[in-house]
mmCIF file with all atom_site columns, C-alpha atoms in Angstrom:
data_model
loop_
_atom_site.group_PDB
_atom_site.id
_atom_site.type_symbol
_atom_site.label_atom_id
_atom_site.label_alt_id
_atom_site.label_comp_id
_atom_site.label_asym_id
_atom_site.label_entity_id
_atom_site.label_seq_id
_atom_site.pdbx_PDB_ins_code
_atom_site.Cartn_x
_atom_site.Cartn_y
_atom_site.Cartn_z
_atom_site.occupancy
_atom_site.B_iso_or_equiv
_atom_site.pdbx_formal_charge
_atom_site.auth_seq_id
_atom_site.auth_comp_id
_atom_site.auth_asym_id
_atom_site.auth_atom_id
_atom_site.pdbx_PDB_model_num
ATOM 1   C CA . MET A 1 1   ? -64.918 20.742 -132.915 1.00 55.00 ? 54  MET A CA 1
ATOM 2   C CA . THR A 1 2   ? -61.999 20.347 -130.539 1.00 57.00 ? 55  THR A CA 1
ATOM 3   C CA . VAL A 1 3   ? -62.211 22.478 -127.418 1.00 52.00 ? 56  VAL A CA 1
ATOM 4   C CA . PRO A 1 4   ? -58.794 23.951 -126.563 1.00 57.00 ? 57  PRO A CA 1
ATOM 5   C CA . ALA A 1 5   ? -57.409 22.749 -123.269 1.00 61.00 ? 58  ALA A CA 1
ATOM 6   C CA . SER A 1 6   ? -57.417 25.216 -120.418 1.00 69.00 ? 59  SER A CA 1
ATOM 7   C CA . PRO A 1 7   ? -53.960 26.414 -119.381 1.00 80.00 ? 60  PRO A CA 1
ATOM 8   C CA . ALA A 1 8   ? -52.549 24.742 -116.305 1.00 88.00 ? 61  ALA A CA 1
ATOM 9   C CA . PRO A 1 9   ? -53.127 26.774 -113.148 1.00 92.00 ? 62  PRO A CA 1
ATOM 10  C CA . ILE A 1 10  ? -50.253 28.729 -111.637 1.00 95.00 ? 63  ILE A CA 1
ATOM 11  C CA . ARG A 1 11  ? -48.867 26.661 -108.776 1.00 96.00 ? 64  ARG A CA 1
ATOM 12  C CA . VAL A 1 12  ? -48.067 28.771 -105.711 1.00 97.00 ? 65  VAL A CA 1
ATOM 13  C CA . LEU A 1 13  ? -46.192 28.062 -102.491 1.00 97.00 ? 66  LEU A CA 1
ATOM 14  C CA . VAL A 1 14  ? -46.950 30.491 -99.637  1.00 97.00 ? 67  VAL A CA 1
ATOM 15  C CA . VAL A 1 15  ? -44.193 31.056 -97.067  1.00 96.00 ? 68  VAL A CA 1
ATOM 16  C CA . ASP A 1 16  ? -44.772 33.125 -93.912  1.00 95.00 ? 69  ASP A CA 1
ATOM 17  C CA . ASP A 1 17  ? -44.082 32.426 -90.249  1.00 93.00 ? 70  ASP A CA 1
ATOM 18  C CA . GLN A 1 18  ? -47.421 33.911 -89.156  1.00 92.00 ? 71  GLN A CA 1
ATOM 19  C CA . GLU A 1 19  ? -50.088 31.261 -89.624  1.00 93.00 ? 72  GLU A CA 1
ATOM 20  C CA . LEU A 1 20  ? -53.021 33.665 -89.860  1.00 93.00 ? 73  LEU A CA 1
ATOM 21  C CA . VAL A 1 21  ? -51.264 35.778 -92.492  1.00 91.00 ? 74  VAL A CA 1
ATOM 22  C CA . ARG A 1 22  ? -50.248 32.683 -94.432  1.00 93.00 ? 75  ARG A CA 1
ATOM 23  C CA . SER A 1 23  ? -53.771 31.264 -94.316  1.00 94.00 ? 76  SER A CA 1
ATOM 24  C CA . GLY A 1 24  ? -55.226 34.551 -95.509  1.00 94.00 ? 77  GLY A CA 1
ATOM 25  C CA . PHE A 1 25  ? -52.949 34.607 -98.546  1.00 95.00 ? 78  PHE A CA 1
ATOM 26  C CA . CYS A 1 26  ? -53.847 31.001 -99.321  1.00 95.00 ? 79  CYS A CA 1
ATOM 27  C CA . VAL A 1 27  ? -57.585 31.724 -99.220  1.00 95.00 ? 80  VAL A CA 1
ATOM 28  C CA . ILE A 1 28  ? -57.221 34.739 -101.525 1.00 95.00 ? 81  ILE A CA 1
ATOM 29  C CA . LEU A 1 29  ? -55.049 32.925 -104.067 1.00 96.00 ? 82  LEU A CA 1
ATOM 30  C CA . ASP A 1 30  ? -57.058 29.694 -104.104 1.00 94.00 ? 83  ASP A CA 1
ATOM 31  C CA . ALA A 1 31  ? -60.184 31.716 -104.895 1.00 94.00 ? 84  ALA A CA 1
ATOM 32  C CA . ALA A 1 32  ? -58.527 33.403 -107.901 1.00 94.00 ? 85  ALA A CA 1
ATOM 33  C CA . ASP A 1 33  ? -59.033 31.987 -111.381 1.00 93.00 ? 86  ASP A CA 1
ATOM 34  C CA . GLY A 1 34  ? -56.069 30.098 -112.745 1.00 94.00 ? 87  GLY A CA 1
ATOM 35  C CA . ILE A 1 35  ? -54.157 29.937 -109.447 1.00 96.00 ? 88  ILE A CA 1
ATOM 36  C CA . THR A 1 36  ? -53.819 27.050 -107.021 1.00 96.00 ? 89  THR A CA 1
ATOM 37  C CA . VAL A 1 37  ? -51.906 26.930 -103.736 1.00 97.00 ? 90  VAL A CA 1
ATOM 38  C CA . VAL A 1 38  ? -49.875 23.715 -103.658 1.00 96.00 ? 91  VAL A CA 1
ATOM 39  C CA . GLY A 1 39  ? -48.220 24.165 -100.268 1.00 96.00 ? 92  GLY A CA 1
ATOM 40  C CA . GLU A 1 40  ? -47.406 26.299 -97.247  1.00 95.00 ? 93  GLU A CA 1
ATOM 41  C CA . ALA A 1 41  ? -44.283 26.794 -95.147  1.00 96.00 ? 94  ALA A CA 1
ATOM 42  C CA . GLY A 1 42  ? -43.406 28.723 -91.995  1.00 94.00 ? 95  GLY A CA 1
ATOM 43  C CA . ASN A 1 43  ? -39.707 29.397 -92.604  1.00 93.00 ? 96  ASN A CA 1
ATOM 44  C CA . GLY A 1 44  ? -36.929 29.089 -95.163  1.00 93.00 ? 97  GLY A CA 1
ATOM 45  C CA . GLU A 1 45  ? -35.959 25.497 -94.446  1.00 94.00 ? 98  GLU A CA 1
ATOM 46  C CA . ALA A 1 46  ? -39.562 24.341 -94.759  1.00 95.00 ? 99  ALA A CA 1
ATOM 47  C CA . ALA A 1 47  ? -39.906 26.404 -97.938  1.00 95.00 ? 100 ALA A CA 1
ATOM 48  C CA . LEU A 1 48  ? -37.008 24.573 -99.592  1.00 95.00 ? 101 LEU A CA 1
ATOM 49  C CA . SER A 1 49  ? -38.505 21.192 -98.701  1.00 95.00 ? 102 SER A CA 1
ATOM 50  C CA . ALA A 1 50  ? -41.975 22.214 -99.872  1.00 95.00 ? 103 ALA A CA 1
ATOM 51  C CA . ALA A 1 51  ? -40.611 23.622 -103.134 1.00 95.00 ? 104 ALA A CA 1
ATOM 52  C CA . ALA A 1 52  ? -38.756 20.373 -103.831 1.00 93.00 ? 105 ALA A CA 1
ATOM 53  C CA . ALA A 1 53  ? -41.917 18.380 -103.137 1.00 94.00 ? 106 ALA A CA 1
ATOM 54  C CA . HIS A 1 54  ? -44.479 20.517 -104.949 1.00 94.00 ? 107 HIS A CA 1
ATOM 55  C CA . ARG A 1 55  ? -42.504 22.244 -107.736 1.00 94.00 ? 108 ARG A CA 1
ATOM 56  C CA . PRO A 1 56  ? -44.365 25.583 -107.545 1.00 96.00 ? 109 PRO A CA 1
ATOM 57  C CA . ASP A 1 57  ? -44.277 28.110 -110.364 1.00 95.00 ? 110 ASP A CA 1
ATOM 58  C CA . VAL A 1 58  ? -44.288 31.017 -107.909 1.00 95.00 ? 111 VAL A CA 1
ATOM 59  C CA . VAL A 1 59  ? -43.196 31.271 -104.283 1.00 96.00 ? 112 VAL A CA 1
ATOM 60  C CA . LEU A 1 60  ? -44.724 34.011 -102.146 1.00 95.00 ? 113 LEU A CA 1
ATOM 61  C CA . MET A 1 61  ? -41.899 34.532 -99.644  1.00 93.00 ? 114 MET A CA 1
ATOM 62  C CA . ASP A 1 62  ? -41.839 36.490 -96.390  1.00 91.00 ? 115 ASP A CA 1
ATOM 63  C CA . ILE A 1 63  ? -38.460 38.137 -95.758  1.00 87.00 ? 116 ILE A CA 1
ATOM 64  C CA . ARG A 1 64  ? -38.256 38.079 -91.966  1.00 86.00 ? 117 ARG A CA 1
ATOM 65  C CA . MET A 1 65  ? -38.714 34.612 -90.465  1.00 90.00 ? 118 MET A CA 1
ATOM 66  C CA . PRO A 1 66  ? -37.036 32.619 -87.678  1.00 89.00 ? 119 PRO A CA 1
ATOM 67  C CA . GLY A 1 67  ? -34.353 30.150 -88.661  1.00 90.00 ? 120 GLY A CA 1
ATOM 68  C CA . MET A 1 68  ? -33.582 30.506 -92.354  1.00 90.00 ? 121 MET A CA 1
ATOM 69  C CA . ASP A 1 69  ? -35.052 33.813 -93.495  1.00 88.00 ? 122 ASP A CA 1
ATOM 70  C CA . GLY A 1 70  ? -36.606 34.600 -96.848  1.00 90.00 ? 123 GLY A CA 1
ATOM 71  C CA . LEU A 1 71  ? -33.457 36.146 -98.264  1.00 87.00 ? 124 LEU A CA 1
ATOM 72  C CA . GLU A 1 72  ? -31.341 33.019 -97.850  1.00 90.00 ? 125 GLU A CA 1
ATOM 73  C CA . ALA A 1 73  ? -34.190 30.790 -99.031  1.00 92.00 ? 126 ALA A CA 1
ATOM 74  C CA . THR A 1 74  ? -34.618 32.944 -102.129 1.00 91.00 ? 127 THR A CA 1
ATOM 75  C CA . LYS A 1 75  ? -30.918 32.664 -102.992 1.00 89.00 ? 128 LYS A CA 1
ATOM 76  C CA . LEU A 1 76  ? -31.133 28.888 -102.797 1.00 91.00 ? 129 LEU A CA 1
ATOM 77  C CA . LEU A 1 77  ? -34.470 28.568 -104.607 1.00 92.00 ? 130 LEU A CA 1
ATOM 78  C CA . THR A 1 78  ? -33.437 30.723 -107.548 1.00 87.00 ? 131 THR A CA 1
ATOM 79  C CA . ARG A 1 79  ? -30.341 28.583 -108.103 1.00 84.00 ? 132 ARG A CA 1
ATOM 80  C CA . ALA A 1 80  ? -32.488 25.503 -108.649 1.00 81.00 ? 133 ALA A CA 1
ATOM 81  C CA . SER A 1 81  ? -33.354 24.163 -112.080 1.00 80.00 ? 134 SER A CA 1
ATOM 82  C CA . PRO A 1 82  ? -36.052 24.840 -112.945 1.00 83.00 ? 135 PRO A CA 1
ATOM 83  C CA . ALA A 1 83  ? -36.188 27.790 -110.559 1.00 87.00 ? 136 ALA A CA 1
ATOM 84  C CA . PRO A 1 84  ? -39.548 29.101 -109.341 1.00 92.00 ? 137 PRO A CA 1
ATOM 85  C CA . LYS A 1 85  ? -40.282 32.792 -109.490 1.00 91.00 ? 138 LYS A CA 1
ATOM 86  C CA . VAL A 1 86  ? -40.135 34.425 -106.061 1.00 91.00 ? 139 VAL A CA 1
ATOM 87  C CA . VAL A 1 87  ? -42.267 37.356 -104.949 1.00 90.00 ? 140 VAL A CA 1
ATOM 88  C CA . MET A 1 88  ? -41.073 38.776 -101.631 1.00 87.00 ? 141 MET A CA 1
ATOM 89  C CA . LEU A 1 89  ? -43.455 39.858 -98.876  1.00 85.00 ? 142 LEU A CA 1
ATOM 90  C CA . THR A 1 90  ? -42.545 42.647 -96.484  1.00 80.00 ? 143 THR A CA 1
ATOM 91  C CA . THR A 1 91  ? -44.216 44.850 -93.904  1.00 77.00 ? 144 THR A CA 1
ATOM 92  C CA . PHE A 1 92  ? -41.936 47.796 -94.676  1.00 67.00 ? 145 PHE A CA 1
ATOM 93  C CA . ASP A 1 93  ? -41.869 49.655 -97.985  1.00 59.00 ? 146 ASP A CA 1
ATOM 94  C CA . LEU A 1 94  ? -38.124 50.249 -97.667  1.00 55.00 ? 147 LEU A CA 1
ATOM 95  C CA . ASP A 1 95  ? -37.069 47.023 -96.007  1.00 55.00 ? 148 ASP A CA 1
ATOM 96  C CA . GLU A 1 96  ? -33.278 46.900 -96.176  1.00 64.00 ? 149 GLU A CA 1
ATOM 97  C CA . TYR A 1 97  ? -33.350 43.255 -97.175  1.00 67.00 ? 150 TYR A CA 1
ATOM 98  C CA . VAL A 1 98  ? -35.570 43.681 -100.213 1.00 65.00 ? 151 VAL A CA 1
ATOM 99  C CA . TYR A 1 99  ? -32.830 45.025 -102.465 1.00 68.00 ? 152 TYR A CA 1
ATOM 100 C CA . GLU A 1 100 ? -30.582 42.097 -101.603 1.00 73.00 ? 153 GLU A CA 1
ATOM 101 C CA . ALA A 1 101 ? -33.478 39.740 -102.289 1.00 74.00 ? 154 ALA A CA 1
ATOM 102 C CA . LEU A 1 102 ? -33.988 41.254 -105.718 1.00 74.00 ? 155 LEU A CA 1
ATOM 103 C CA . ARG A 1 103 ? -30.292 40.860 -106.472 1.00 74.00 ? 156 ARG A CA 1
ATOM 104 C CA . ALA A 1 104 ? -30.575 37.251 -105.284 1.00 75.00 ? 157 ALA A CA 1
ATOM 105 C CA . GLY A 1 105 ? -33.136 36.554 -107.985 1.00 79.00 ? 158 GLY A CA 1
ATOM 106 C CA . ALA A 1 106 ? -36.547 37.548 -106.623 1.00 83.00 ? 159 ALA A CA 1
ATOM 107 C CA . SER A 1 107 ? -38.959 38.751 -109.284 1.00 81.00 ? 160 SER A CA 1
ATOM 108 C CA . GLY A 1 108 ? -40.438 41.550 -107.251 1.00 78.00 ? 161 GLY A CA 1
ATOM 109 C CA . PHE A 1 109 ? -41.917 42.348 -103.887 1.00 78.00 ? 162 PHE A CA 1
ATOM 110 C CA . LEU A 1 110 ? -45.231 43.179 -102.308 1.00 81.00 ? 163 LEU A CA 1
ATOM 111 C CA . LEU A 1 111 ? -46.279 44.883 -99.104  1.00 81.00 ? 164 LEU A CA 1
ATOM 112 C CA . LYS A 1 112 ? -48.296 42.620 -96.816  1.00 84.00 ? 165 LYS A CA 1
ATOM 113 C CA . ASP A 1 113 ? -51.090 45.170 -96.562  1.00 84.00 ? 166 ASP A CA 1
ATOM 114 C CA . SER A 1 114 ? -51.509 45.427 -100.345 1.00 84.00 ? 167 SER A CA 1
ATOM 115 C CA . PRO A 1 115 ? -55.019 44.953 -101.758 1.00 88.00 ? 168 PRO A CA 1
ATOM 116 C CA . ARG A 1 116 ? -55.907 41.387 -102.712 1.00 90.00 ? 169 ARG A CA 1
ATOM 117 C CA . ALA A 1 117 ? -56.018 42.401 -106.381 1.00 91.00 ? 170 ALA A CA 1
ATOM 118 C CA . ASP A 1 118 ? -52.350 43.404 -106.171 1.00 87.00 ? 171 ASP A CA 1
ATOM 119 C CA . LEU A 1 119 ? -51.449 40.064 -104.579 1.00 90.00 ? 172 LEU A CA 1
ATOM 120 C CA . ILE A 1 120 ? -53.130 38.148 -107.386 1.00 92.00 ? 173 ILE A CA 1
ATOM 121 C CA . ALA A 1 121 ? -51.603 40.443 -110.006 1.00 88.00 ? 174 ALA A CA 1
ATOM 122 C CA . ALA A 1 122 ? -48.129 39.953 -108.516 1.00 87.00 ? 175 ALA A CA 1
ATOM 123 C CA . VAL A 1 123 ? -48.408 36.170 -108.733 1.00 92.00 ? 176 VAL A CA 1
ATOM 124 C CA . ARG A 1 124 ? -49.683 36.291 -112.305 1.00 90.00 ? 177 ARG A CA 1
ATOM 125 C CA . ALA A 1 125 ? -47.000 38.790 -113.351 1.00 84.00 ? 178 ALA A CA 1
ATOM 126 C CA . ALA A 1 126 ? -44.223 36.680 -111.840 1.00 86.00 ? 179 ALA A CA 1
ATOM 127 C CA . ALA A 1 127 ? -45.526 33.518 -113.508 1.00 88.00 ? 180 ALA A CA 1
ATOM 128 C CA . ALA A 1 128 ? -45.575 35.343 -116.849 1.00 82.00 ? 181 ALA A CA 1
ATOM 129 C CA . GLY A 1 129 ? -41.966 36.439 -116.445 1.00 76.00 ? 182 GLY A CA 1
ATOM 130 C CA . GLU A 1 130 ? -42.872 40.031 -115.671 1.00 71.00 ? 183 GLU A CA 1
ATOM 131 C CA . ALA A 1 131 ? -42.069 41.921 -112.473 1.00 65.00 ? 184 ALA A CA 1
ATOM 132 C CA . MET A 1 132 ? -43.835 44.140 -109.987 1.00 59.00 ? 185 MET A CA 1
ATOM 133 C CA . LEU A 1 133 ? -42.043 47.321 -111.014 1.00 52.00 ? 186 LEU A CA 1
ATOM 134 C CA . ALA A 1 134 ? -44.929 49.681 -111.570 1.00 43.00 ? 187 ALA A CA 1
ATOM 135 C CA . PRO A 1 135 ? -45.701 50.661 -107.942 1.00 49.00 ? 188 PRO A CA 1
ATOM 136 C CA . SER A 1 136 ? -43.842 53.794 -106.931 1.00 49.00 ? 189 SER A CA 1
ATOM 137 C CA . VAL A 1 137 ? -42.601 52.059 -103.803 1.00 50.00 ? 190 VAL A CA 1
ATOM 138 C CA . THR A 1 138 ? -40.625 49.624 -105.946 1.00 55.00 ? 191 THR A CA 1
ATOM 139 C CA . ARG A 1 139 ? -38.930 52.358 -107.923 1.00 58.00 ? 192 ARG A CA 1
ATOM 140 C CA . ARG A 1 140 ? -38.153 54.198 -104.688 1.00 60.00 ? 193 ARG A CA 1
ATOM 141 C CA . LEU A 1 141 ? -36.591 51.121 -103.149 1.00 59.00 ? 194 LEU A CA 1
ATOM 142 C CA . ILE A 1 142 ? -34.449 50.326 -106.163 1.00 59.00 ? 195 ILE A CA 1
ATOM 143 C CA . GLU A 1 143 ? -33.247 53.916 -106.450 1.00 59.00 ? 196 GLU A CA 1
ATOM 144 C CA . THR A 1 144 ? -32.336 53.941 -102.764 1.00 61.00 ? 197 THR A CA 1
ATOM 145 C CA . PHE A 1 145 ? -30.412 50.690 -102.638 1.00 56.00 ? 198 PHE A CA 1
ATOM 146 C CA . ALA A 1 146 ? -28.922 50.578 -106.120 1.00 55.00 ? 199 ALA A CA 1
ATOM 147 C CA . ARG A 1 147 ? -26.258 53.015 -104.916 1.00 57.00 ? 200 ARG A CA 1
ATOM 148 C CA . ARG A 1 148 ? -24.705 50.244 -102.856 1.00 58.00 ? 201 ARG A CA 1
ATOM 149 C CA . PRO A 1 149 ? -21.640 48.711 -104.498 1.00 56.00 ? 202 PRO A CA 1
ATOM 150 C CA . PRO A 1 150 ? -22.562 45.201 -105.687 1.00 52.00 ? 203 PRO A CA 1
ATOM 151 C CA . GLU A 1 151 ? -20.491 42.207 -104.676 1.00 50.00 ? 204 GLU A CA 1
ATOM 152 C CA . THR A 1 152 ? -19.798 41.403 -108.299 1.00 48.00 ? 205 THR A CA 1
ATOM 153 C CA . ALA A 1 153 ? -20.566 44.246 -110.677 1.00 50.00 ? 206 ALA A CA 1
ATOM 154 C CA . LEU A 1 154 ? -21.216 43.585 -114.336 1.00 53.00 ? 207 LEU A CA 1
ATOM 155 C CA . ALA A 1 155 ? -18.580 45.408 -116.357 1.00 56.00 ? 208 ALA A CA 1
ATOM 156 C CA . PRO A 1 156 ? -20.119 48.422 -118.141 1.00 60.00 ? 209 PRO A CA 1
ATOM 157 C CA . SER A 1 157 ? -18.391 47.231 -121.307 1.00 69.00 ? 210 SER A CA 1
ATOM 158 C CA . ARG A 1 158 ? -20.933 44.411 -121.448 1.00 74.00 ? 211 ARG A CA 1
ATOM 159 C CA . LEU A 1 159 ? -23.546 47.062 -122.215 1.00 82.00 ? 212 LEU A CA 1
ATOM 160 C CA . ALA A 1 160 ? -21.771 47.571 -125.539 1.00 85.00 ? 213 ALA A CA 1
ATOM 161 C CA . LEU A 1 161 ? -23.487 44.361 -126.636 1.00 88.00 ? 214 LEU A CA 1
ATOM 162 C CA . LEU A 1 162 ? -26.788 46.239 -126.756 1.00 92.00 ? 215 LEU A CA 1
ATOM 163 C CA . THR A 1 163 ? -28.111 48.045 -129.787 1.00 93.00 ? 216 THR A CA 1
ATOM 164 C CA . THR A 1 164 ? -29.118 51.690 -129.417 1.00 92.00 ? 217 THR A CA 1
ATOM 165 C CA . ARG A 1 165 ? -32.788 50.720 -129.273 1.00 95.00 ? 218 ARG A CA 1
ATOM 166 C CA . GLU A 1 166 ? -32.163 47.985 -126.708 1.00 94.00 ? 219 GLU A CA 1
ATOM 167 C CA . ARG A 1 167 ? -30.337 50.500 -124.523 1.00 92.00 ? 220 ARG A CA 1
ATOM 168 C CA . GLU A 1 168 ? -33.305 52.886 -124.817 1.00 93.00 ? 221 GLU A CA 1
ATOM 169 C CA . VAL A 1 169 ? -35.637 50.089 -123.782 1.00 93.00 ? 222 VAL A CA 1
ATOM 170 C CA . LEU A 1 170 ? -33.389 49.234 -120.825 1.00 92.00 ? 223 LEU A CA 1
ATOM 171 C CA . MET A 1 171 ? -33.537 52.842 -119.621 1.00 88.00 ? 224 MET A CA 1
ATOM 172 C CA . LEU A 1 172 ? -37.329 52.900 -119.835 1.00 89.00 ? 225 LEU A CA 1
ATOM 173 C CA . VAL A 1 173 ? -37.649 49.543 -118.074 1.00 86.00 ? 226 VAL A CA 1
ATOM 174 C CA . ALA A 1 174 ? -35.366 50.858 -115.319 1.00 82.00 ? 227 ALA A CA 1
ATOM 175 C CA . ARG A 1 175 ? -37.678 53.825 -114.819 1.00 79.00 ? 228 ARG A CA 1
ATOM 176 C CA . GLY A 1 176 ? -40.595 51.479 -114.187 1.00 75.00 ? 229 GLY A CA 1
ATOM 177 C CA . GLY A 1 177 ? -42.246 51.649 -117.589 1.00 80.00 ? 230 GLY A CA 1
ATOM 178 C CA . SER A 1 178 ? -44.723 48.956 -118.589 1.00 80.00 ? 231 SER A CA 1
ATOM 179 C CA . ASN A 1 179 ? -44.511 47.366 -122.037 1.00 85.00 ? 232 ASN A CA 1
ATOM 180 C CA . ASN A 1 180 ? -47.405 49.548 -123.174 1.00 87.00 ? 233 ASN A CA 1
ATOM 181 C CA . GLU A 1 181 ? -45.793 52.736 -121.859 1.00 88.00 ? 234 GLU A CA 1
ATOM 182 C CA . ILE A 1 182 ? -42.467 51.865 -123.481 1.00 91.00 ? 235 ILE A CA 1
ATOM 183 C CA . ALA A 1 183 ? -44.182 51.083 -126.783 1.00 92.00 ? 236 ALA A CA 1
ATOM 184 C CA . THR A 1 184 ? -45.941 54.454 -126.695 1.00 93.00 ? 237 THR A CA 1
ATOM 185 C CA . ALA A 1 185 ? -42.725 56.309 -125.889 1.00 93.00 ? 238 ALA A CA 1
ATOM 186 C CA . LEU A 1 186 ? -40.805 54.645 -128.723 1.00 94.00 ? 239 LEU A CA 1
ATOM 187 C CA . PHE A 1 187 ? -43.682 54.542 -131.248 1.00 94.00 ? 240 PHE A CA 1
ATOM 188 C CA . VAL A 1 188 ? -43.466 50.759 -131.641 1.00 94.00 ? 241 VAL A CA 1
ATOM 189 C CA . THR A 1 189 ? -45.740 47.830 -130.825 1.00 93.00 ? 242 THR A CA 1
ATOM 190 C CA . GLU A 1 190 ? -45.804 46.000 -127.500 1.00 91.00 ? 243 GLU A CA 1
ATOM 191 C CA . ALA A 1 191 ? -44.650 42.869 -129.319 1.00 92.00 ? 244 ALA A CA 1
ATOM 192 C CA . THR A 1 192 ? -41.569 44.750 -130.482 1.00 95.00 ? 245 THR A CA 1
ATOM 193 C CA . VAL A 1 193 ? -40.870 45.915 -126.935 1.00 93.00 ? 246 VAL A CA 1
ATOM 194 C CA . LYS A 1 194 ? -41.127 42.323 -125.660 1.00 90.00 ? 247 LYS A CA 1
ATOM 195 C CA . THR A 1 195 ? -38.654 41.242 -128.345 1.00 94.00 ? 248 THR A CA 1
ATOM 196 C CA . HIS A 1 196 ? -36.173 43.969 -127.364 1.00 94.00 ? 249 HIS A CA 1
ATOM 197 C CA . ILE A 1 197 ? -36.480 43.063 -123.679 1.00 92.00 ? 250 ILE A CA 1
ATOM 198 C CA . GLY A 1 198 ? -35.951 39.386 -124.414 1.00 91.00 ? 251 GLY A CA 1
ATOM 199 C CA . ASN A 1 199 ? -32.885 40.196 -126.511 1.00 94.00 ? 252 ASN A CA 1
ATOM 200 C CA . LEU A 1 200 ? -31.260 42.485 -123.945 1.00 93.00 ? 253 LEU A CA 1
ATOM 201 C CA . LEU A 1 201 ? -31.872 40.012 -121.112 1.00 90.00 ? 254 LEU A CA 1
ATOM 202 C CA . ALA A 1 202 ? -30.243 37.255 -123.167 1.00 91.00 ? 255 ALA A CA 1
ATOM 203 C CA . LYS A 1 203 ? -27.243 39.414 -124.148 1.00 92.00 ? 256 LYS A CA 1
ATOM 204 C CA . LEU A 1 204 ? -26.612 40.495 -120.550 1.00 90.00 ? 257 LEU A CA 1
ATOM 205 C CA . GLY A 1 205 ? -27.295 37.099 -118.994 1.00 86.00 ? 258 GLY A CA 1
ATOM 206 C CA . LEU A 1 206 ? -30.112 38.398 -116.790 1.00 84.00 ? 259 LEU A CA 1
ATOM 207 C CA . ARG A 1 207 ? -33.044 36.500 -115.330 1.00 78.00 ? 260 ARG A CA 1
ATOM 208 C CA . ASP A 1 208 ? -35.772 39.122 -115.674 1.00 80.00 ? 261 ASP A CA 1
ATOM 209 C CA . ARG A 1 209 ? -36.753 42.793 -115.682 1.00 81.00 ? 262 ARG A CA 1
ATOM 210 C CA . VAL A 1 210 ? -35.900 43.291 -112.023 1.00 78.00 ? 263 VAL A CA 1
ATOM 211 C CA . GLN A 1 211 ? -32.289 42.310 -112.594 1.00 80.00 ? 264 GLN A CA 1
ATOM 212 C CA . ALA A 1 212 ? -32.238 44.576 -115.659 1.00 85.00 ? 265 ALA A CA 1
ATOM 213 C CA . VAL A 1 213 ? -33.381 47.502 -113.494 1.00 81.00 ? 266 VAL A CA 1
ATOM 214 C CA . ILE A 1 214 ? -30.727 46.831 -110.880 1.00 79.00 ? 267 ILE A CA 1
ATOM 215 C CA . LEU A 1 215 ? -28.022 46.547 -113.534 1.00 82.00 ? 268 LEU A CA 1
ATOM 216 C CA . ALA A 1 216 ? -29.128 49.823 -115.118 1.00 83.00 ? 269 ALA A CA 1
ATOM 217 C CA . TYR A 1 217 ? -28.673 51.663 -111.817 1.00 76.00 ? 270 TYR A CA 1
ATOM 218 C CA . GLU A 1 218 ? -25.470 49.883 -110.823 1.00 75.00 ? 271 GLU A CA 1
ATOM 219 C CA . THR A 1 219 ? -23.750 50.628 -114.138 1.00 78.00 ? 272 THR A CA 1
ATOM 220 C CA . GLY A 1 220 ? -24.962 54.227 -114.336 1.00 74.00 ? 273 GLY A CA 1
ATOM 221 C CA . VAL A 1 221 ? -27.254 53.777 -117.329 1.00 75.00 ? 274 VAL A CA 1
ATOM 222 C CA . VAL A 1 222 ? -29.858 55.413 -115.110 1.00 70.00 ? 275 VAL A CA 1
ATOM 223 C CA . ILE A 1 223 ? -28.860 57.624 -112.190 1.00 65.00 ? 276 ILE A CA 1
ATOM 224 C CA . PRO A 1 224 ? -31.254 57.807 -109.212 1.00 58.00 ? 277 PRO A CA 1
ATOM 225 C CA . GLY A 1 225 ? -33.095 61.124 -109.160 1.00 55.00 ? 278 GLY A CA 1
ATOM 226 C CA . GLN A 1 226 ? -31.878 62.172 -112.588 1.00 56.00 ? 279 GLN A CA 1
ATOM 227 C CA . PRO A 1 227 ? -34.708 63.042 -115.026 1.00 53.00 ? 280 PRO A CA 1
ATOM 228 C CA . PRO A 1 228 ? -34.925 61.151 -118.338 1.00 54.00 ? 281 PRO A CA 1
ATOM 229 C CA . ALA A 1 229 ? -32.705 62.504 -121.093 1.00 54.00 ? 282 ALA A CA 1
#
């Protein structure tokens, strides 16, 4: 009987200018099943070099660092091919740079004082193409900063490409719903929800759920503070 091969571990690069913080994250992640830390960096420039050398699946990126900060490094990393997923680290739950980082291609963000289980979950979610949208702090941040006019807004007419059901799914994703919660709300299976999300991301040319959330707010599909229809 052939034993199925174990999936390759998620390769993580940890970037933070504080050595003790960085080391702590490395210890936590290396101890988690299916995750291996392949490198460390203390600023954006070092992160770019380390990413080129180690080809991580996920980069845990501090926002505020000397020299090249996490925002600029994220913009450059997410333009690469293949691009790693980036999870931003911040001390502040409403850091003004986080929204710009999400627009730059980050797959989510995490507070530095989050429980270790959340850190591990964030890395696994990013590697799986999901996003850390469930915490209320994330929804609050997106609602606060999505009111800013984007540098290049996607024309609302592009939303006409979506079917009625895909638009419903987009609205629920934008409100922070998980696949299970969306499936329950629409009386469909989670597999169907995943298919709808994949289709709407492809039609709108978006990287992931985070960008879908931002687009939904920027184009008025969802209005901050407005209750669901």
